[in-house]
Each structure stands twice: as C-alpha cells, then as structure tokens.
mmCIF file of N, CA, C and O in Angstrom:
data_model
loop_
_atom_site.group_PDB
_atom_site.id
_atom_site.type_symbol
_atom_site.label_atom_id
_atom_site.label_comp_id
_atom_site.label_asym_id
_atom_site.label_seq_id
_atom_site.Cartn_x
_atom_site.Cartn_y
_atom_site.Cartn_z
ATOM 1 N N UNK A 7 -13.447 -8.942 -15.652
ATOM 2 C CA UNK A 7 -14.247 -8.014 -16.420
ATOM 3 C C UNK A 7 -15.459 -8.771 -16.936
ATOM 4 O O UNK A 7 -15.311 -9.763 -17.638
ATOM 5 N N UNK A 8 -16.609 -8.267 -16.575
ATOM 6 C CA UNK A 8 -17.817 -9.003 -16.947
ATOM 7 C C UNK A 8 -18.945 -8.140 -17.493
ATOM 8 O O UNK A 8 -19.963 -8.681 -17.900
ATOM 9 N N UNK A 9 -18.786 -6.826 -17.478
ATOM 10 C CA UNK A 9 -19.930 -6.000 -17.874
ATOM 11 C C UNK A 9 -19.482 -4.722 -18.584
ATOM 12 O O UNK A 9 -18.299 -4.420 -18.680
ATOM 13 N N UNK A 10 -20.461 -3.990 -19.035
ATOM 14 C CA UNK A 10 -20.204 -2.729 -19.714
ATOM 15 C C UNK A 10 -19.513 -1.714 -18.826
ATOM 16 O O UNK A 10 -18.719 -0.896 -19.301
ATOM 17 N N UNK A 11 -19.814 -1.746 -17.526
ATOM 18 C CA UNK A 11 -19.166 -0.821 -16.596
ATOM 19 C C UNK A 11 -17.670 -1.107 -16.534
ATOM 20 O O UNK A 11 -16.854 -0.183 -16.511
ATOM 21 N N UNK A 12 -17.311 -2.385 -16.499
ATOM 22 C CA UNK A 12 -15.893 -2.772 -16.499
ATOM 23 C C UNK A 12 -15.206 -2.222 -17.750
ATOM 24 O O UNK A 12 -14.129 -1.628 -17.680
ATOM 25 N N UNK A 13 -15.846 -2.430 -18.876
ATOM 26 C CA UNK A 13 -15.300 -1.980 -20.157
ATOM 27 C C UNK A 13 -15.125 -0.468 -20.178
ATOM 28 O O UNK A 13 -14.075 0.042 -20.563
ATOM 29 N N UNK A 14 -16.140 0.251 -19.718
ATOM 30 C CA UNK A 14 -16.092 1.715 -19.711
ATOM 31 C C UNK A 14 -15.009 2.235 -18.770
ATOM 32 O O UNK A 14 -14.285 3.181 -19.103
ATOM 33 N N UNK A 15 -14.884 1.601 -17.607
ATOM 34 C CA UNK A 15 -13.884 2.034 -16.632
ATOM 35 C C UNK A 15 -12.474 1.878 -17.181
ATOM 36 O O UNK A 15 -11.668 2.812 -17.123
ATOM 37 N N UNK A 16 -12.166 0.712 -17.709
ATOM 38 C CA UNK A 16 -10.820 0.489 -18.238
ATOM 39 C C UNK A 16 -10.540 1.357 -19.457
ATOM 40 O O UNK A 16 -9.440 1.894 -19.599
ATOM 41 N N UNK A 17 -11.518 1.516 -20.322
ATOM 42 C CA UNK A 17 -11.344 2.361 -21.506
ATOM 43 C C UNK A 17 -11.024 3.792 -21.083
ATOM 44 O O UNK A 17 -10.109 4.422 -21.624
ATOM 45 N N UNK A 18 -11.736 4.290 -20.087
ATOM 46 C CA UNK A 18 -11.531 5.661 -19.615
ATOM 47 C C UNK A 18 -10.175 5.821 -18.938
ATOM 48 O O UNK A 18 -9.430 6.749 -19.246
ATOM 49 N N UNK A 19 -9.859 4.933 -18.007
ATOM 50 C CA UNK A 19 -8.630 5.066 -17.222
ATOM 51 C C UNK A 19 -7.377 4.868 -18.069
ATOM 52 O O UNK A 19 -6.432 5.636 -17.969
ATOM 53 N N UNK A 20 -7.365 3.848 -18.889
ATOM 54 C CA UNK A 20 -6.197 3.608 -19.745
ATOM 55 C C UNK A 20 -6.116 4.671 -20.827
ATOM 56 O O UNK A 20 -5.049 5.172 -21.155
ATOM 57 N N UNK A 21 -7.259 5.045 -21.382
ATOM 58 C CA UNK A 21 -7.297 6.047 -22.439
ATOM 59 C C UNK A 21 -6.825 7.418 -22.011
ATOM 60 O O UNK A 21 -6.415 8.231 -22.836
ATOM 61 N N UNK A 22 -6.845 7.683 -20.703
ATOM 62 C CA UNK A 22 -6.411 8.979 -20.190
ATOM 63 C C UNK A 22 -4.892 9.097 -20.098
ATOM 64 O O UNK A 22 -4.363 10.190 -19.903
ATOM 65 N N UNK A 23 -4.187 7.981 -20.265
ATOM 66 C CA UNK A 23 -2.729 8.019 -20.177
ATOM 67 C C UNK A 23 -2.132 8.715 -21.392
ATOM 68 O O UNK A 23 -2.599 8.546 -22.513
ATOM 69 N N UNK A 24 -1.083 9.465 -21.148
ATOM 70 C CA UNK A 24 -0.393 10.166 -22.228
ATOM 71 C C UNK A 24 0.168 9.159 -23.226
ATOM 72 O O UNK A 24 0.768 8.155 -22.850
ATOM 73 N N UNK A 25 -0.063 9.403 -24.495
ATOM 74 C CA UNK A 25 0.459 8.558 -25.553
ATOM 75 C C UNK A 25 -0.474 7.435 -25.979
ATOM 76 O O UNK A 25 -0.232 6.780 -26.982
ATOM 77 N N UNK A 26 -1.545 7.208 -25.224
ATOM 78 C CA UNK A 26 -2.506 6.160 -25.596
ATOM 79 C C UNK A 26 -3.448 6.721 -26.647
ATOM 80 O O UNK A 26 -4.073 7.761 -26.445
ATOM 81 N N UNK A 27 -3.542 6.038 -27.788
ATOM 82 C CA UNK A 27 -4.397 6.514 -28.872
ATOM 83 C C UNK A 27 -5.666 5.692 -29.034
ATOM 84 O O UNK A 27 -6.608 6.152 -29.665
ATOM 85 N N UNK A 28 -5.675 4.466 -28.487
ATOM 86 C CA UNK A 28 -6.872 3.624 -28.597
ATOM 87 C C UNK A 28 -6.853 2.548 -27.517
ATOM 88 O O UNK A 28 -5.787 2.064 -27.129
ATOM 89 N N UNK A 29 -8.053 2.197 -27.046
ATOM 90 C CA UNK A 29 -8.222 1.121 -26.072
ATOM 91 C C UNK A 29 -9.402 0.278 -26.525
ATOM 92 O O UNK A 29 -10.491 0.812 -26.755
ATOM 93 N N UNK A 30 -9.191 -1.006 -26.682
ATOM 94 C CA UNK A 30 -10.250 -1.936 -27.073
ATOM 95 C C UNK A 30 -10.364 -3.004 -25.987
ATOM 96 O O UNK A 30 -9.410 -3.731 -25.722
ATOM 97 N N UNK A 31 -11.528 -3.086 -25.339
ATOM 98 C CA UNK A 31 -11.768 -4.057 -24.277
ATOM 99 C C UNK A 31 -12.665 -5.159 -24.811
ATOM 100 O O UNK A 31 -13.752 -4.880 -25.319
ATOM 101 N N UNK A 32 -12.223 -6.401 -24.704
ATOM 102 C CA UNK A 32 -13.009 -7.561 -25.130
ATOM 103 C C UNK A 32 -13.453 -8.314 -23.881
ATOM 104 O O UNK A 32 -12.660 -9.029 -23.257
ATOM 105 N N UNK A 33 -14.712 -8.138 -23.495
ATOM 106 C CA UNK A 33 -15.227 -8.769 -22.283
ATOM 107 C C UNK A 33 -15.235 -10.287 -22.392
ATOM 108 O O UNK A 33 -15.009 -10.985 -21.397
ATOM 109 N N UNK A 34 -15.469 -10.795 -23.571
ATOM 110 C CA UNK A 34 -15.561 -12.241 -23.772
ATOM 111 C C UNK A 34 -14.236 -12.945 -23.463
ATOM 112 O O UNK A 34 -14.209 -13.993 -22.824
ATOM 113 N N UNK A 35 -13.136 -12.349 -23.900
ATOM 114 C CA UNK A 35 -11.824 -12.960 -23.686
ATOM 115 C C UNK A 35 -11.103 -12.401 -22.465
ATOM 116 O O UNK A 35 -10.105 -12.967 -22.023
ATOM 117 N N UNK A 36 -11.577 -11.274 -21.953
ATOM 118 C CA UNK A 36 -10.915 -10.641 -20.819
ATOM 119 C C UNK A 36 -9.641 -9.918 -21.199
ATOM 120 O O UNK A 36 -8.794 -9.653 -20.363
ATOM 121 N N UNK A 37 -9.517 -9.573 -22.477
ATOM 122 C CA UNK A 37 -8.302 -8.920 -22.953
ATOM 123 C C UNK A 37 -8.553 -7.455 -23.287
ATOM 124 O O UNK A 37 -9.656 -7.082 -23.680
ATOM 125 N N UNK A 38 -7.493 -6.677 -23.121
ATOM 126 C CA UNK A 38 -7.535 -5.255 -23.450
ATOM 127 C C UNK A 38 -6.392 -4.980 -24.423
ATOM 128 O O UNK A 38 -5.245 -5.309 -24.139
ATOM 129 N N UNK A 39 -6.705 -4.400 -25.562
ATOM 130 C CA UNK A 39 -5.696 -4.005 -26.540
ATOM 131 C C UNK A 39 -5.480 -2.501 -26.413
ATOM 132 O O UNK A 39 -6.438 -1.728 -26.450
ATOM 133 N N UNK A 40 -4.222 -2.119 -26.251
ATOM 134 C CA UNK A 40 -3.882 -0.709 -26.078
ATOM 135 C C UNK A 40 -2.943 -0.300 -27.202
ATOM 136 O O UNK A 40 -1.915 -0.948 -27.424
ATOM 137 N N UNK A 41 -3.291 0.766 -27.894
ATOM 138 C CA UNK A 41 -2.445 1.318 -28.947
ATOM 139 C C UNK A 41 -1.820 2.599 -28.413
ATOM 140 O O UNK A 41 -2.526 3.460 -27.882
ATOM 141 N N UNK A 42 -0.488 2.697 -28.548
ATOM 142 C CA UNK A 42 0.222 3.873 -28.044
ATOM 143 C C UNK A 42 1.086 4.483 -29.146
ATOM 144 O O UNK A 42 1.407 3.825 -30.136
ATOM 145 N N UNK A 43 1.446 5.729 -28.933
ATOM 146 C CA UNK A 43 2.304 6.416 -29.899
ATOM 147 C C UNK A 43 3.711 5.834 -29.907
ATOM 148 O O UNK A 43 4.349 5.774 -30.942
ATOM 149 N N UNK A 44 4.204 5.429 -28.772
ATOM 150 C CA UNK A 44 5.544 4.835 -28.662
ATOM 151 C C UNK A 44 5.431 3.505 -27.947
ATOM 152 O O UNK A 44 4.375 2.880 -27.927
ATOM 153 N N UNK A 45 6.522 3.095 -27.338
ATOM 154 C CA UNK A 45 6.523 1.851 -26.571
ATOM 155 C C UNK A 45 5.648 2.026 -25.329
ATOM 156 O O UNK A 45 5.753 3.041 -24.632
ATOM 157 N N UNK A 46 4.771 1.070 -25.056
ATOM 158 C CA UNK A 46 3.900 1.201 -23.887
ATOM 159 C C UNK A 46 4.691 1.052 -22.588
ATOM 160 O O UNK A 46 5.687 0.325 -22.534
ATOM 161 N N UNK A 47 4.265 1.756 -21.566
ATOM 162 C CA UNK A 47 4.875 1.666 -20.239
ATOM 163 C C UNK A 47 4.104 0.600 -19.466
ATOM 164 O O UNK A 47 3.059 0.875 -18.887
ATOM 165 N N UNK A 48 4.614 -0.628 -19.472
ATOM 166 C CA UNK A 48 3.909 -1.747 -18.855
ATOM 167 C C UNK A 48 3.659 -1.524 -17.369
ATOM 168 O O UNK A 48 2.595 -1.875 -16.860
ATOM 169 N N UNK A 49 4.622 -0.950 -16.662
ATOM 170 C CA UNK A 49 4.457 -0.712 -15.224
ATOM 171 C C UNK A 49 3.332 0.287 -14.967
ATOM 172 O O UNK A 49 2.519 0.104 -14.058
ATOM 173 N N UNK A 50 3.269 1.334 -15.770
ATOM 174 C CA UNK A 50 2.212 2.333 -15.617
ATOM 175 C C UNK A 50 0.855 1.743 -15.963
ATOM 176 O O UNK A 50 -0.137 1.976 -15.262
ATOM 177 N N UNK A 51 0.796 0.956 -17.029
ATOM 178 C CA UNK A 51 -0.467 0.307 -17.398
ATOM 179 C C UNK A 51 -0.947 -0.613 -16.275
ATOM 180 O O UNK A 51 -2.126 -0.598 -15.912
ATOM 181 N N UNK A 52 -0.032 -1.386 -15.702
ATOM 182 C CA UNK A 52 -0.385 -2.286 -14.605
ATOM 183 C C UNK A 52 -0.902 -1.502 -13.408
ATOM 184 O O UNK A 52 -1.884 -1.900 -12.768
ATOM 185 N N UNK A 53 -0.274 -0.375 -13.112
ATOM 186 C CA UNK A 53 -0.694 0.459 -11.982
ATOM 187 C C UNK A 53 -2.104 1.011 -12.207
ATOM 188 O O UNK A 53 -2.950 0.971 -11.311
ATOM 189 N N UNK A 54 -2.368 1.520 -13.390
ATOM 190 C CA UNK A 54 -3.677 2.096 -13.700
ATOM 191 C C UNK A 54 -4.763 1.019 -13.645
ATOM 192 O O UNK A 54 -5.841 1.246 -13.088
ATOM 193 N N UNK A 55 -4.474 -0.146 -14.190
ATOM 194 C CA UNK A 55 -5.437 -1.251 -14.169
ATOM 195 C C UNK A 55 -5.706 -1.676 -12.725
ATOM 196 O O UNK A 55 -6.852 -1.876 -12.326
ATOM 197 N N UNK A 56 -4.645 -1.769 -11.918
ATOM 198 C CA UNK A 56 -4.789 -2.140 -10.511
ATOM 199 C C UNK A 56 -5.613 -1.113 -9.749
ATOM 200 O O UNK A 56 -6.514 -1.467 -8.975
ATOM 201 N N UNK A 57 -5.318 0.158 -9.960
ATOM 202 C CA UNK A 57 -6.047 1.224 -9.270
ATOM 203 C C UNK A 57 -7.518 1.266 -9.687
ATOM 204 O O UNK A 57 -8.363 1.742 -8.928
ATOM 205 N N UNK A 58 -7.824 0.770 -10.872
ATOM 206 C CA UNK A 58 -9.215 0.717 -11.335
ATOM 207 C C UNK A 58 -9.950 -0.493 -10.739
ATOM 208 O O UNK A 58 -11.147 -0.649 -10.927
ATOM 209 N N UNK A 59 -9.190 -1.367 -10.046
ATOM 210 C CA UNK A 59 -9.808 -2.503 -9.373
ATOM 211 C C UNK A 59 -9.694 -3.807 -10.138
ATOM 212 O O UNK A 59 -10.402 -4.776 -9.846
ATOM 213 N N UNK A 60 -8.794 -3.868 -11.100
ATOM 214 C CA UNK A 60 -8.607 -5.065 -11.912
ATOM 215 C C UNK A 60 -7.157 -5.525 -11.809
ATOM 216 O O UNK A 60 -6.340 -4.845 -11.197
ATOM 217 N N UNK A 61 -6.830 -6.625 -12.413
ATOM 218 C CA UNK A 61 -5.479 -7.161 -12.351
ATOM 219 C C UNK A 61 -4.954 -7.419 -13.759
ATOM 220 O O UNK A 61 -5.592 -8.081 -14.549
ATOM 221 N N UNK A 62 -3.774 -6.875 -14.030
ATOM 222 C CA UNK A 62 -3.101 -7.128 -15.285
ATOM 223 C C UNK A 62 -2.320 -8.430 -15.125
ATOM 224 O O UNK A 62 -1.462 -8.533 -14.252
ATOM 225 N N UNK A 63 -2.638 -9.428 -15.923
ATOM 226 C CA UNK A 63 -2.023 -10.742 -15.746
ATOM 227 C C UNK A 63 -0.911 -11.033 -16.740
ATOM 228 O O UNK A 63 -0.258 -12.051 -16.625
ATOM 229 N N UNK A 64 -0.698 -10.183 -17.696
ATOM 230 C CA UNK A 64 0.372 -10.419 -18.648
ATOM 231 C C UNK A 64 0.203 -9.574 -19.881
ATOM 232 O O UNK A 64 -0.734 -8.795 -20.001
ATOM 233 N N UNK A 65 1.124 -9.764 -20.783
ATOM 234 C CA UNK A 65 1.115 -8.992 -22.019
ATOM 235 C C UNK A 65 1.248 -9.960 -23.196
ATOM 236 O O UNK A 65 2.156 -10.790 -23.212
ATOM 237 N N UNK A 66 0.381 -9.824 -24.145
ATOM 238 C CA UNK A 66 0.446 -10.673 -25.352
ATOM 239 C C UNK A 66 1.593 -10.182 -26.227
ATOM 240 O O UNK A 66 1.895 -8.988 -26.279
ATOM 241 N N UNK A 67 2.194 -11.104 -26.896
ATOM 242 C CA UNK A 67 3.328 -10.749 -27.775
ATOM 243 C C UNK A 67 2.844 -10.228 -29.096
ATOM 244 O O UNK A 67 1.769 -10.354 -29.523
#
C-alpha cells in the first residue's frame, strides 16, 4: 500500500463487509485497523484484501 488509491480501495472493500463499523488505513506502516460489531472473520477479511489485490500478512494482537 503506497497511495491514496490503495487506502480508498481497502477502506471501501473492507468497510462493505457486514458488521464492520470502521476501517483505518495507515499507509506509512502498511497496517489496517478494522473495528467490527463482533469477532472479526479473519478468513473473510483475508479474502476481501486478496481480491482487492493486496496481501494480508497477519493480525496484530
């Protein structure tokens, strides 16, 4: 992720998932913070990120 387009794409795609209430993309660190109503579906998040053309490399604790 290197530009505003990357940020906008991930914000839109992840934000469209049911239960997602907020998406914060930090281009400098390459991290995305996702706030959900319940427990996040890591497999679904990974799929959406992959389909958007990016790679989910892990989850912060």
